Short mmCIF file of C-alpha atoms in Angstrom, two decimals:
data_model
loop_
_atom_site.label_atom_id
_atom_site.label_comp_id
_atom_site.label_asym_id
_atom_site.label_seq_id
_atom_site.Cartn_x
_atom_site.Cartn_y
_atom_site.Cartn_z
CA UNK U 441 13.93 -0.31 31.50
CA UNK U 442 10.56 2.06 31.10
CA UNK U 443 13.03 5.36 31.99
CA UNK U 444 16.33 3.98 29.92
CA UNK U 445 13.29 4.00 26.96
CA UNK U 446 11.32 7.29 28.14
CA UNK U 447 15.31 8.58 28.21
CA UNK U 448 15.59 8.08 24.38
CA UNK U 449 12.43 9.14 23.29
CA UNK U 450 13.11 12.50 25.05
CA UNK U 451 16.49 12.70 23.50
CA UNK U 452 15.13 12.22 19.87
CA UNK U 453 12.25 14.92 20.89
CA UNK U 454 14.75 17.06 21.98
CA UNK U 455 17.46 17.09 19.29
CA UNK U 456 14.98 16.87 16.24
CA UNK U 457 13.17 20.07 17.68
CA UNK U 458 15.80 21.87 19.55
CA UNK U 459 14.59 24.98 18.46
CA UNK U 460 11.21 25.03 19.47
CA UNK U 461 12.22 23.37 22.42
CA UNK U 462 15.20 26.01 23.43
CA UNK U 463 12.70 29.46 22.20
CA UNK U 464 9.49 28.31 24.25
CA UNK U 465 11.35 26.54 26.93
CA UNK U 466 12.70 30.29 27.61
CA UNK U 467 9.38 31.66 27.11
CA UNK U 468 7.96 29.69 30.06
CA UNK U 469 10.41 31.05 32.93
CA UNK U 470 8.18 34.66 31.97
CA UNK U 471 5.39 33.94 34.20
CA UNK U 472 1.28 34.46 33.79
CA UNK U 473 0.04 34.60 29.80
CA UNK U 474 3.50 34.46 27.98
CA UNK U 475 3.82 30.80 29.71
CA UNK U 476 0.46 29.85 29.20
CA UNK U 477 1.44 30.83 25.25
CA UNK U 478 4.53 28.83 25.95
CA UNK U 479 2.65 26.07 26.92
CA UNK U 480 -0.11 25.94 24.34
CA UNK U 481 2.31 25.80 21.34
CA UNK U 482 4.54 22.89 23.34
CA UNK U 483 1.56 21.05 24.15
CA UNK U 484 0.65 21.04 20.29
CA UNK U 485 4.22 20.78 18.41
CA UNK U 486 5.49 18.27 21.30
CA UNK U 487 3.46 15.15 19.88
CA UNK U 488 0.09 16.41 18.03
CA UNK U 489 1.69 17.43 14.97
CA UNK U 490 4.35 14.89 14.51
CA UNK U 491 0.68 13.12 14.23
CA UNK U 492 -0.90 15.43 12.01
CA UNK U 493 1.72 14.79 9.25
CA UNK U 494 2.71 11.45 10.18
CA UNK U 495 6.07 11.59 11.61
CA UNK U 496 5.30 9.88 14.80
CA UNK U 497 5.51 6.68 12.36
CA UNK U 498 8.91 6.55 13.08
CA UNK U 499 9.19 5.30 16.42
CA UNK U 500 6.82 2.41 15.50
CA UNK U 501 9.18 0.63 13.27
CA UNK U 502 11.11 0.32 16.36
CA UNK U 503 9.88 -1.28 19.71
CA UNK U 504 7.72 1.14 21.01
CA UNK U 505 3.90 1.54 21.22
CA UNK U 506 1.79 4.42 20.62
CA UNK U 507 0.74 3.96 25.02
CA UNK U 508 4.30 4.80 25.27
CA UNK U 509 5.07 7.61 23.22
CA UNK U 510 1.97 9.10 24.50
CA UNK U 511 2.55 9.05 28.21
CA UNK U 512 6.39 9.79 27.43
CA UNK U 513 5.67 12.79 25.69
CA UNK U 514 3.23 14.55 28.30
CA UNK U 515 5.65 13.59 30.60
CA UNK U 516 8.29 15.20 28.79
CA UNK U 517 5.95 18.30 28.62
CA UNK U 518 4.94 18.38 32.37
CA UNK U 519 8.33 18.20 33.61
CA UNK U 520 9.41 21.17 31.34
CA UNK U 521 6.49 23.33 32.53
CA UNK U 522 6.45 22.42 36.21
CA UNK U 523 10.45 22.86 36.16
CA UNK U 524 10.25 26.20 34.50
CA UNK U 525 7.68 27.17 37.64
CA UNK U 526 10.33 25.66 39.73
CA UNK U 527 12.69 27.56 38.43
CA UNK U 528 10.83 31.04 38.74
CA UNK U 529 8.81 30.84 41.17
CA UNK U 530 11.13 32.44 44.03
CA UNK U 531 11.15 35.37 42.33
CA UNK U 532 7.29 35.70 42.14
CA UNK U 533 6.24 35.04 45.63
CA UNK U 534 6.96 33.38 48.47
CA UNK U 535 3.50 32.00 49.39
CA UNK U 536 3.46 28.12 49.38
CA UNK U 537 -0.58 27.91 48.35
CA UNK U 538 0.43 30.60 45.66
CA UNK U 539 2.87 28.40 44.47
CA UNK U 540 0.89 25.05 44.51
CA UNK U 541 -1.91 27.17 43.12
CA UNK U 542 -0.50 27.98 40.55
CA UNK U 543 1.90 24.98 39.50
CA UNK U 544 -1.75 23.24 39.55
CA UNK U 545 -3.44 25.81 37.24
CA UNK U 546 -0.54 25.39 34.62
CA UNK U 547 -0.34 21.71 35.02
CA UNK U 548 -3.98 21.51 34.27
CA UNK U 549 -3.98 24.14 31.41
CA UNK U 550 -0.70 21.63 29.77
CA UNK U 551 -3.03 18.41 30.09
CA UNK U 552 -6.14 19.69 28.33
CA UNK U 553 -4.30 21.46 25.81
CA UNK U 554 -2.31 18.83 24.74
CA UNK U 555 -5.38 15.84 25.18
CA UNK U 556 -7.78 18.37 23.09
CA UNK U 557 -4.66 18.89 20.61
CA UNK U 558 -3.94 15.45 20.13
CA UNK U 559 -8.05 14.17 20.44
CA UNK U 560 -7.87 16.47 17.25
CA UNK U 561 -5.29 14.60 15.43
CA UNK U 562 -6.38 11.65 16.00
CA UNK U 563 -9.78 12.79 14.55
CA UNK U 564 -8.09 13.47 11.05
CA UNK U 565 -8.48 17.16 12.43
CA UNK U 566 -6.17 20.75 12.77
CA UNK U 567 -4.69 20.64 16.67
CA UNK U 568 -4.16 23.96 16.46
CA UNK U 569 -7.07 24.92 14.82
CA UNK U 570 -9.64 22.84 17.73
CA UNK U 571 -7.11 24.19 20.27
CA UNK U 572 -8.09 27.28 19.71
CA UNK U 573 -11.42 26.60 19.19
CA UNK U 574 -11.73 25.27 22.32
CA UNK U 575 -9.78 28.48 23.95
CA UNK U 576 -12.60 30.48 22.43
CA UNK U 577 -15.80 28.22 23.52
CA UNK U 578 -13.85 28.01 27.32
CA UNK U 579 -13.73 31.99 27.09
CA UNK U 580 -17.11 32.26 26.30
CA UNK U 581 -18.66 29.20 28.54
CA UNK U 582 -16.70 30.45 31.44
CA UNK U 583 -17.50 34.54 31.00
CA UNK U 584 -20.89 34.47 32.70
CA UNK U 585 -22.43 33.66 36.32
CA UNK U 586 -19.90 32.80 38.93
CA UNK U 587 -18.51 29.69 41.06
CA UNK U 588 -20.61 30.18 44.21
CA UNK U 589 -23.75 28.75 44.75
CA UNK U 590 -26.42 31.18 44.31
CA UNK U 591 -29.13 32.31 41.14
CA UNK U 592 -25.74 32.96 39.10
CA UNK U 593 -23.80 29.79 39.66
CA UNK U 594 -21.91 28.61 36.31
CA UNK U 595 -20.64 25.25 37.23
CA UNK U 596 -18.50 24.87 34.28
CA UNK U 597 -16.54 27.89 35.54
CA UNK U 598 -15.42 25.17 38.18
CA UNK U 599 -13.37 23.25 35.57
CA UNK U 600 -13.18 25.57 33.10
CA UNK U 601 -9.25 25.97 31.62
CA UNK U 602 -8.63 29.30 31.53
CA UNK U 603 -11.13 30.35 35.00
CA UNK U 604 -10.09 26.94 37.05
CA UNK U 605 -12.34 28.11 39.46
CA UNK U 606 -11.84 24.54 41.42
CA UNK U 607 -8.27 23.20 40.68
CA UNK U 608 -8.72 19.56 41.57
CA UNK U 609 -12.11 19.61 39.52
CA UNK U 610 -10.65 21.18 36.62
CA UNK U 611 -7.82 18.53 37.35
CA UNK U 612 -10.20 15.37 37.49
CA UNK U 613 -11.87 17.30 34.35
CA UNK U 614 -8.27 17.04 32.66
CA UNK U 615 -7.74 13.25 33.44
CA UNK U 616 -10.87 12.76 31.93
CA UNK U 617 -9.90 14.19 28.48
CA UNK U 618 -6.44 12.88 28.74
CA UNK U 619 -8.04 9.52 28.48
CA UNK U 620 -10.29 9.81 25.84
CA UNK U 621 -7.23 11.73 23.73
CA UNK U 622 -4.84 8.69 25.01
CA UNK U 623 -8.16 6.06 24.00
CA UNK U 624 -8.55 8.30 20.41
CA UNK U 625 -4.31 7.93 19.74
CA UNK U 626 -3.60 4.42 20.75
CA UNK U 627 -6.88 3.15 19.30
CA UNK U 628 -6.95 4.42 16.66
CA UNK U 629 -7.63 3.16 12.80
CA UNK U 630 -3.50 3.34 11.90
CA UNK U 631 -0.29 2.25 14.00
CA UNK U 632 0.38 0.08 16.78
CA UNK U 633 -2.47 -1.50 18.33
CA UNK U 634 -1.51 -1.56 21.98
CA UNK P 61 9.26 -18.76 13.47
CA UNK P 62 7.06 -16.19 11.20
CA UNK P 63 3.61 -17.41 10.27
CA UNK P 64 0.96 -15.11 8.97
CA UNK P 65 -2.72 -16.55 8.39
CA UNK P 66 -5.56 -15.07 6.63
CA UNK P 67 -4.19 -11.52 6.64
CA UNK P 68 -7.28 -8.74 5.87
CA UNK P 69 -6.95 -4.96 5.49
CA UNK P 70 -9.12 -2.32 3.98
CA UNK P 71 -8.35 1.63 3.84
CA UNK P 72 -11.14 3.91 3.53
CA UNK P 73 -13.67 0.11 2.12
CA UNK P 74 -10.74 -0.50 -0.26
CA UNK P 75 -9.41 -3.67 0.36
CA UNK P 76 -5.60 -3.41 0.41
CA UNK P 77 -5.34 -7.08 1.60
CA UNK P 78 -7.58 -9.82 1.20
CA UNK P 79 -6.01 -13.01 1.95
CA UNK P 80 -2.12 -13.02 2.94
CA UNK P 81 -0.62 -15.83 3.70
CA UNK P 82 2.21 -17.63 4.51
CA UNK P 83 4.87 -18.99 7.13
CA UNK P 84 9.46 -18.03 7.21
CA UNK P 85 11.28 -20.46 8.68
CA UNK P 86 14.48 -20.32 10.73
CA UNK P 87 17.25 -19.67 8.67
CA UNK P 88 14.59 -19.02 5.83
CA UNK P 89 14.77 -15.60 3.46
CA UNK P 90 10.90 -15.41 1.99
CA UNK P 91 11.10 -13.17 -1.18
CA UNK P 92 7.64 -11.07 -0.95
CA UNK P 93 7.38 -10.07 -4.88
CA UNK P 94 4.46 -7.98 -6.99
CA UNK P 95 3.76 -4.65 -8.37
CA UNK P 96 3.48 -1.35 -7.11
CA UNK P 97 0.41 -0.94 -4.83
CA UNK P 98 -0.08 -4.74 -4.41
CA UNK P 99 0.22 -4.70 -1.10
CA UNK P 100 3.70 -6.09 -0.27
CA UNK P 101 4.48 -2.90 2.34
CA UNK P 102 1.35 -2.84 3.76
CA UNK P 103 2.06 -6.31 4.83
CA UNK P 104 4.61 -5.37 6.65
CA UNK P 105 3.09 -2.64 8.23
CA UNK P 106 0.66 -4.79 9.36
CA UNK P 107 3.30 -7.04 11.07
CA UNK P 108 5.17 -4.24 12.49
CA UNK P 109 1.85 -2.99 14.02
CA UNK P 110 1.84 0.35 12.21
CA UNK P 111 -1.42 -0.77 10.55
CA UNK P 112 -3.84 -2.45 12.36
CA UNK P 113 -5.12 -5.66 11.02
CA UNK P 114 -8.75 -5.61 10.52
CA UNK P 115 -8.76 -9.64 10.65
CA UNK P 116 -5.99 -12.84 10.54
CA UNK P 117 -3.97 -14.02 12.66
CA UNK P 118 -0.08 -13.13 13.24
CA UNK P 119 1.97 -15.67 15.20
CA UNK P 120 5.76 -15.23 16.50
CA UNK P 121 7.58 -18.68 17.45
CA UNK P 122 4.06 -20.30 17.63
CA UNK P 123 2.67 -18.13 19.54
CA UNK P 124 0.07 -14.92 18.85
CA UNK P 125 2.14 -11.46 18.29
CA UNK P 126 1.81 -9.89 21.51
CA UNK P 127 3.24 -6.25 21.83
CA UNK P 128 6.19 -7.68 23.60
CA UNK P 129 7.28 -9.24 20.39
CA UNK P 130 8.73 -5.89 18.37
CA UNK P 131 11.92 -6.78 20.59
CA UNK P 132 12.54 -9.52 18.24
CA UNK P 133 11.54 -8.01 14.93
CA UNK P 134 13.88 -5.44 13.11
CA UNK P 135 12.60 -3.21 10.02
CA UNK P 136 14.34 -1.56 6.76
CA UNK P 137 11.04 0.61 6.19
CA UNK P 138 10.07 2.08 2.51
CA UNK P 139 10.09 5.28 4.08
CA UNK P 140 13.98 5.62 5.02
CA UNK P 141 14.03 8.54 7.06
CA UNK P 142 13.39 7.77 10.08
CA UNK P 143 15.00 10.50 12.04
CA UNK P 144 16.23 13.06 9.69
CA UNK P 145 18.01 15.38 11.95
CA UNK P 146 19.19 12.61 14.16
CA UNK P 147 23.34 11.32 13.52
CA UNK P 148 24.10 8.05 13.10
CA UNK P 149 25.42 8.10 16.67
CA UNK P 150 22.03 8.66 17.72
CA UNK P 151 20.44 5.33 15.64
CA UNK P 152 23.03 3.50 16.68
CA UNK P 153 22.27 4.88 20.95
CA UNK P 154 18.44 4.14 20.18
CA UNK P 155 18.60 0.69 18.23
CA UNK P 156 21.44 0.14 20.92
CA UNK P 157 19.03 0.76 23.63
CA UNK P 158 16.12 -0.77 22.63
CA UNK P 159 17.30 -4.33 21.21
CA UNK P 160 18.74 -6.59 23.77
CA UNK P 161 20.41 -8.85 21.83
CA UNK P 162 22.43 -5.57 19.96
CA UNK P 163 25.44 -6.65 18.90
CA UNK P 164 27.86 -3.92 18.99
CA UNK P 165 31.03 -5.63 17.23
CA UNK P 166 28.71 -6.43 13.99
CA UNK P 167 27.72 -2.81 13.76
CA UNK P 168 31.38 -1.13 14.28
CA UNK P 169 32.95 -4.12 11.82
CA UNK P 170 30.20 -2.58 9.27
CA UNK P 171 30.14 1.02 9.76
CA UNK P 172 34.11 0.50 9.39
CA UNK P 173 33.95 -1.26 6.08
CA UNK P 174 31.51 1.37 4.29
CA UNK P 175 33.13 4.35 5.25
CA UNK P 176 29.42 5.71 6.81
CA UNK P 177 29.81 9.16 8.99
CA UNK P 178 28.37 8.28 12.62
CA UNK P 179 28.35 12.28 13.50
CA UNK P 180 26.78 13.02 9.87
CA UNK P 181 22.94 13.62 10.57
CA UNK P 182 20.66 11.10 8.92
CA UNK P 183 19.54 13.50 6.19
CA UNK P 184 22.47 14.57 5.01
CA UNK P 185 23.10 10.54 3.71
CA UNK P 186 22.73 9.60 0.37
CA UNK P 187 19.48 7.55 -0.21
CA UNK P 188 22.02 4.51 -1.23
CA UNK P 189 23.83 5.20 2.61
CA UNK P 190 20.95 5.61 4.42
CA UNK P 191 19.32 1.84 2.75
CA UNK P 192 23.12 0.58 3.92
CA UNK P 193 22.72 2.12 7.31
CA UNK P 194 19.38 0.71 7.73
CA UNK P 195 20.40 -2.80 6.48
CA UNK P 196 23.38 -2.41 9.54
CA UNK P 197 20.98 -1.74 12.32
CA UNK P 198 18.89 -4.13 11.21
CA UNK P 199 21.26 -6.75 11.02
CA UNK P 200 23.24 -5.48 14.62
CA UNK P 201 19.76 -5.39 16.43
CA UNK P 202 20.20 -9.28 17.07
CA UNK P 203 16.28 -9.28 15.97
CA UNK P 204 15.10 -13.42 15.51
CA UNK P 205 12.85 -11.90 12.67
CA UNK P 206 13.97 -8.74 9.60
CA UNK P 207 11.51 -7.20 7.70
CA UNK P 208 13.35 -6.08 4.59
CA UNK P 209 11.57 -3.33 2.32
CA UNK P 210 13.34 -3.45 -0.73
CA UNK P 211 16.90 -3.54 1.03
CA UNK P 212 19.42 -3.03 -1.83
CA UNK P 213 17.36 -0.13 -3.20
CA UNK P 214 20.01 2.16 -4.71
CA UNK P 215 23.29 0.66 -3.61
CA UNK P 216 26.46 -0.04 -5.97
CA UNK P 217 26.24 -3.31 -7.48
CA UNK P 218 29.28 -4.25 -5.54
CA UNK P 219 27.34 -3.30 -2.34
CA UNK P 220 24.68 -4.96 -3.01
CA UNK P 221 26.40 -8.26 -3.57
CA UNK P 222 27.79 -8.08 -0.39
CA UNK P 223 24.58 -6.53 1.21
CA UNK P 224 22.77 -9.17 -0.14
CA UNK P 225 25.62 -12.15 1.24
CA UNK P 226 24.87 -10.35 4.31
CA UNK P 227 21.41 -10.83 4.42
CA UNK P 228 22.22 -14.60 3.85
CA UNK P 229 24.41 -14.94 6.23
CA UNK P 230 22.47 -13.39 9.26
CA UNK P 231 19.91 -16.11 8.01
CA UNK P 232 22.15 -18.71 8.10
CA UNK P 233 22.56 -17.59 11.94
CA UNK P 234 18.51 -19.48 12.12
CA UNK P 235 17.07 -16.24 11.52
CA UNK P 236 13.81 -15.38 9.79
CA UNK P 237 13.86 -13.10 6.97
CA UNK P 238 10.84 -11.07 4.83
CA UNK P 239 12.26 -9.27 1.65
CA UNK P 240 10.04 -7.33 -0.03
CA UNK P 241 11.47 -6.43 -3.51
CA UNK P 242 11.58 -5.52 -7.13
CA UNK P 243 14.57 -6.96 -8.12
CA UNK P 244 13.55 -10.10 -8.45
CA UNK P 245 16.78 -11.28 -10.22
CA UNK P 246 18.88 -10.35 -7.27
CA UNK P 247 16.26 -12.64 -5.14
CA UNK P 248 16.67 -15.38 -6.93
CA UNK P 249 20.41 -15.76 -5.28
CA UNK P 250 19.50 -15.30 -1.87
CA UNK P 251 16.08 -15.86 -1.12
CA UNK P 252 14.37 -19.63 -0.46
CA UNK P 253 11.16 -18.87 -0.75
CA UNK P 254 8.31 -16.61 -3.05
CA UNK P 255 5.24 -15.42 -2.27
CA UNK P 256 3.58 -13.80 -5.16
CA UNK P 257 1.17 -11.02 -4.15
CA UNK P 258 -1.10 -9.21 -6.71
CA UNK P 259 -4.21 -7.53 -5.57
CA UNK P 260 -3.54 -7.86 -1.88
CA UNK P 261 -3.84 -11.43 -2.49
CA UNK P 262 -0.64 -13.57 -2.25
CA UNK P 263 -1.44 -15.75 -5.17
CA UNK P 264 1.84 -18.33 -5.59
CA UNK P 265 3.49 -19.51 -2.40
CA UNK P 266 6.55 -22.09 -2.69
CA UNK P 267 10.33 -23.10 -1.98
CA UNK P 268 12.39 -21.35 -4.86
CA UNK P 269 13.50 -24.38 -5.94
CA UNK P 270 10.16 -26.49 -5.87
CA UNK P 271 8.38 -23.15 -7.83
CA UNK P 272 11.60 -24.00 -10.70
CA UNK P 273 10.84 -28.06 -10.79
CA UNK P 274 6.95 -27.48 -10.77
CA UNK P 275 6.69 -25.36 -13.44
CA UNK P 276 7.74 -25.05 -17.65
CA UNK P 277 8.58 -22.85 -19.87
CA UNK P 278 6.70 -23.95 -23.47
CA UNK P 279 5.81 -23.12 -26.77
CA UNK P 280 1.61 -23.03 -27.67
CA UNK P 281 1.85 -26.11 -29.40
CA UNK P 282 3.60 -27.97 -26.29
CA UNK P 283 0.40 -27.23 -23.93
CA UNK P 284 -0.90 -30.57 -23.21
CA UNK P 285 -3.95 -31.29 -21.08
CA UNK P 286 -2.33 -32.50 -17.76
CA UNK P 287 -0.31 -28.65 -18.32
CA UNK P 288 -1.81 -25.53 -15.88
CA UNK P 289 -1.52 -22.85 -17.88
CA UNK P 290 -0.50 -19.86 -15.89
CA UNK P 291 0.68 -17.20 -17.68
CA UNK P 292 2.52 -15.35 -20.51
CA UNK P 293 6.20 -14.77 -20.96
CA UNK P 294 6.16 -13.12 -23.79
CA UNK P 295 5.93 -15.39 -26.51
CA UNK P 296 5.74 -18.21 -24.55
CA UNK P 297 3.70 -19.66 -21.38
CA UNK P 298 4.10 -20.72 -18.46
CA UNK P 299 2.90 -23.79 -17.39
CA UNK P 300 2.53 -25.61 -14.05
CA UNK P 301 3.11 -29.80 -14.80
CA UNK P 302 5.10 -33.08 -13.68
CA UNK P 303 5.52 -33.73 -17.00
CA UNK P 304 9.17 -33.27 -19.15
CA UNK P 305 8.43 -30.71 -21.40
CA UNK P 306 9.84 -26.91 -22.55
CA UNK P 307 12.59 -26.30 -20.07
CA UNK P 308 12.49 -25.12 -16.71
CA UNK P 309 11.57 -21.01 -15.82
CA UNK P 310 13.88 -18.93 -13.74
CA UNK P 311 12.45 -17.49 -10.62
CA UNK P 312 11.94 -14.17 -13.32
CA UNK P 313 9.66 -16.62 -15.48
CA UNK P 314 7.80 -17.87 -12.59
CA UNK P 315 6.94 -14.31 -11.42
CA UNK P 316 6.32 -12.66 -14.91
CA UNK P 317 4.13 -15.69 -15.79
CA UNK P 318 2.02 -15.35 -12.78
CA UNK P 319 1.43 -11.63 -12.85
CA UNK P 320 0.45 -11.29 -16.47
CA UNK P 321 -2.06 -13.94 -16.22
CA UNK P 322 -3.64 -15.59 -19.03
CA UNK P 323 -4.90 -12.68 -21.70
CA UNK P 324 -2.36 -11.56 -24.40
CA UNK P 325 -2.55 -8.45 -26.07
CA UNK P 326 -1.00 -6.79 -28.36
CA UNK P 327 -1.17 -2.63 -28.02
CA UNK P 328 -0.05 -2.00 -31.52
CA UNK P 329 -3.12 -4.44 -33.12
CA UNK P 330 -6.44 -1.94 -33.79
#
């Protein structure tokens, strides 16, 4: 029933933004920063700012609740990104850790941007505005001292976005703002309360 | 099958609603009637879930609204696009989809008789087509409970008469119905029930046909002591007594008479 219902949500997504979703979509198979710029405008036009101006209303006149949408969406977003990887990733390498490596670093970099971009929203705020933001703090958080333990360690280059200098801390660190962006949506003041 | 108790909402320490009350049969059509702003959408909002209550209580077939319930409620929203760049197909594969008790026959019988485009994108509809198209899916989705937001908004007056026969008959089927409208002389041959609302407040609740033998329609003089005065129709009052006097209001009367209130004024007098 859940996948008959995550099925039509993707379909609307898909046909009401079928350009966006056909230009960045193409975008992504170019691997390194071009898919990382993929990825930060899909994480913020996928859900975020049907939010900002209200058009996520829409599916809550209809049996659906914000939990939903939410998860559907990011799911939506993952599989896109980790698909495009999929997709390109023989012609980049060969390596195996390579290519977990780096399916991790872009599936972390997809659930922080879009839980900071829609922990915006929800906040009355711009996504891509605090997106940014964010890029920019990261970049300069994450510029000094180093990951190994010594006079110069930096731990927040270990879950830093952009540095990921551990991938399954940066991961845990991007569960953790996933649910307080999923907590700030489905909580919120307006909308379904569930 | 619908019964709302207490209902409270404030935007921004504005209250929108302050007390909002009442209960829609099976097989009942409640007529939700008062100005602009009083609060008549934002009650259904508040059903649907799209704005969260900040206190009352909400009960579906007895029992609390859970978020299991939006299976068996169906909306005609104010805002009527809902999916602009999405065809008709596409409603009619989502409301399909996500209402079990979809009733596929209704919908093609429907979509037959008014001509409506399927492969036309939402947007492209008139406003009067896309209220129709609404009204269809709303009445397909096999919901127990409609919420109506003013449902024969900008339709022909023959398609409203048969809009509005629809509407009766689906409630005939033991259905619960909310209408939320303006045209409260349209109401008065379909709906059973009014619930006044004015302030966020819902300030007369009744049968249709109990509001019409409760109150009068009198002159000044007329007004005797066991008479409730409740408000101006032009010239006249309206009054709320068991006794034989004036003649009776029409549900117009009723609702004019309770939203004026008691203070006449005239603009032109310095």
């Amino acid at each position: 029933m859940y996948i008959k219902r995550m099925e039509i949500v993707w379909e609307k997504l898909l046909k009401e933004k079928l350009g966006v979703f056909f230009i960045f979509t193409l975008l992504l198979l170019i691997p390194n920063s071009i898919r990382l710029l993929s990825i930060f405008f899909l994480a913020n036009l996928i859900l975020p700012s049907d939010v900002k101006q209200k058009r996520d209303i829409s599916f809550y006149y209809l049996p659906f609740s914000k939990g939903e949408i939410f998860l559907y969406t990011l799911a939506l977003l993952l599989l896109l990104v980790t698909s495009a990887h999929f997709l390109t990733f023989g012609f980049i390498s060969n390596s195996l850790y390579y290519f977990l490596n780096s399916l991790l670093y872009i599936t972390n970099f997809a659930i922080i941007i879009f839980s900071i971009s829609m922990l915006a929203v929800s906040n009355g705020l711009d996504n891509f505005g605090i997106t940014i933001i964010f890029l920019i703090i990261d970049s300069i958080l994450s510029h000094f001292g180093s990951i190994t333990l010594d006079k110069n360690f930096n731990p927040y280059k270990l879950i830093s976005i952009t540095v990921q200098g551990n991938k399954f801390l940066t991961l845990l660190f991007a569960f953790v703002i996933l649910y307080f962006a999923f907590k700030a949506y489905v909580g919120g003041d307006t909308y379904v309360e569930n | 099958m619908l019964k709302i108790n207490s209902l409270r909402k404030k935007f921004n320490d504005k209250f929108i609603l302050t007390n909002v009350s009442f209960e829609i049969k099976p097989g009942e059509i409640l007529a939700l009637v008062g100005p602009n702003g009083a609060g008549k959408t934002t009650t259904i909002n508040c059903i649907t879930g799209i704005v969260k209550k900040d206190e009352g209580e909400i009960f579906i077939m007895e029992q609390p609204l859970q978020k299991k319930d939006k299976i068996k409620i169906a909306v005609v929203p104010e805002e009527r696009n809902i999916f602009p760049k999405l065809s008709g197909e596409d409603y009619r594969k989502i409301w399909s989809n996500v209402y079990p008790k979809w009733d596929e026959n209704i919908f093609e019988k429907l979509i037959n008789k008014y001509n409506l485009p399927l492969s036309e994108k939402f947007d492209k509809y008139s406003i009067g087509m896309k209220t129709l198209f609404l009204v269809i899916l709303a009445v397909s989705s096999g919901a127990e409970i409609l919420l109506l937001d003013e449902p024969t908004q900008h339709l022909d007056p023959t398609v409203r008469l048969e809009i509005m026969n629809l509407i009766r008959e689906y409630a005939d089927l033991g259905k619960s119905i909310l209408v939320s409208s303006h045209e409260i002389f349209e109401l008065e041959e379909y709906a059973d029930s009014i619930a006044i609302i004015k302030n966020g407040k819902i300030i007369f609740y009744n049968g249709i046909d109990s509001a019409k033998e409760q109150h009068r329609v009198v002159e000044d003089s007329s007004v005797t002591k066991e008479s409730e005065i409740i408000g101006l129709i032009g010239k006249k009052l309206l009054v709320k007594t068991e006794q034989n006097i004036g003649r009776f209001p029409n549900l117009n009367e009723i609702v004019v008479g309770y939203l004026s209130g008691k203070i006449r004024e005239n603009i032109f007098e310095n």
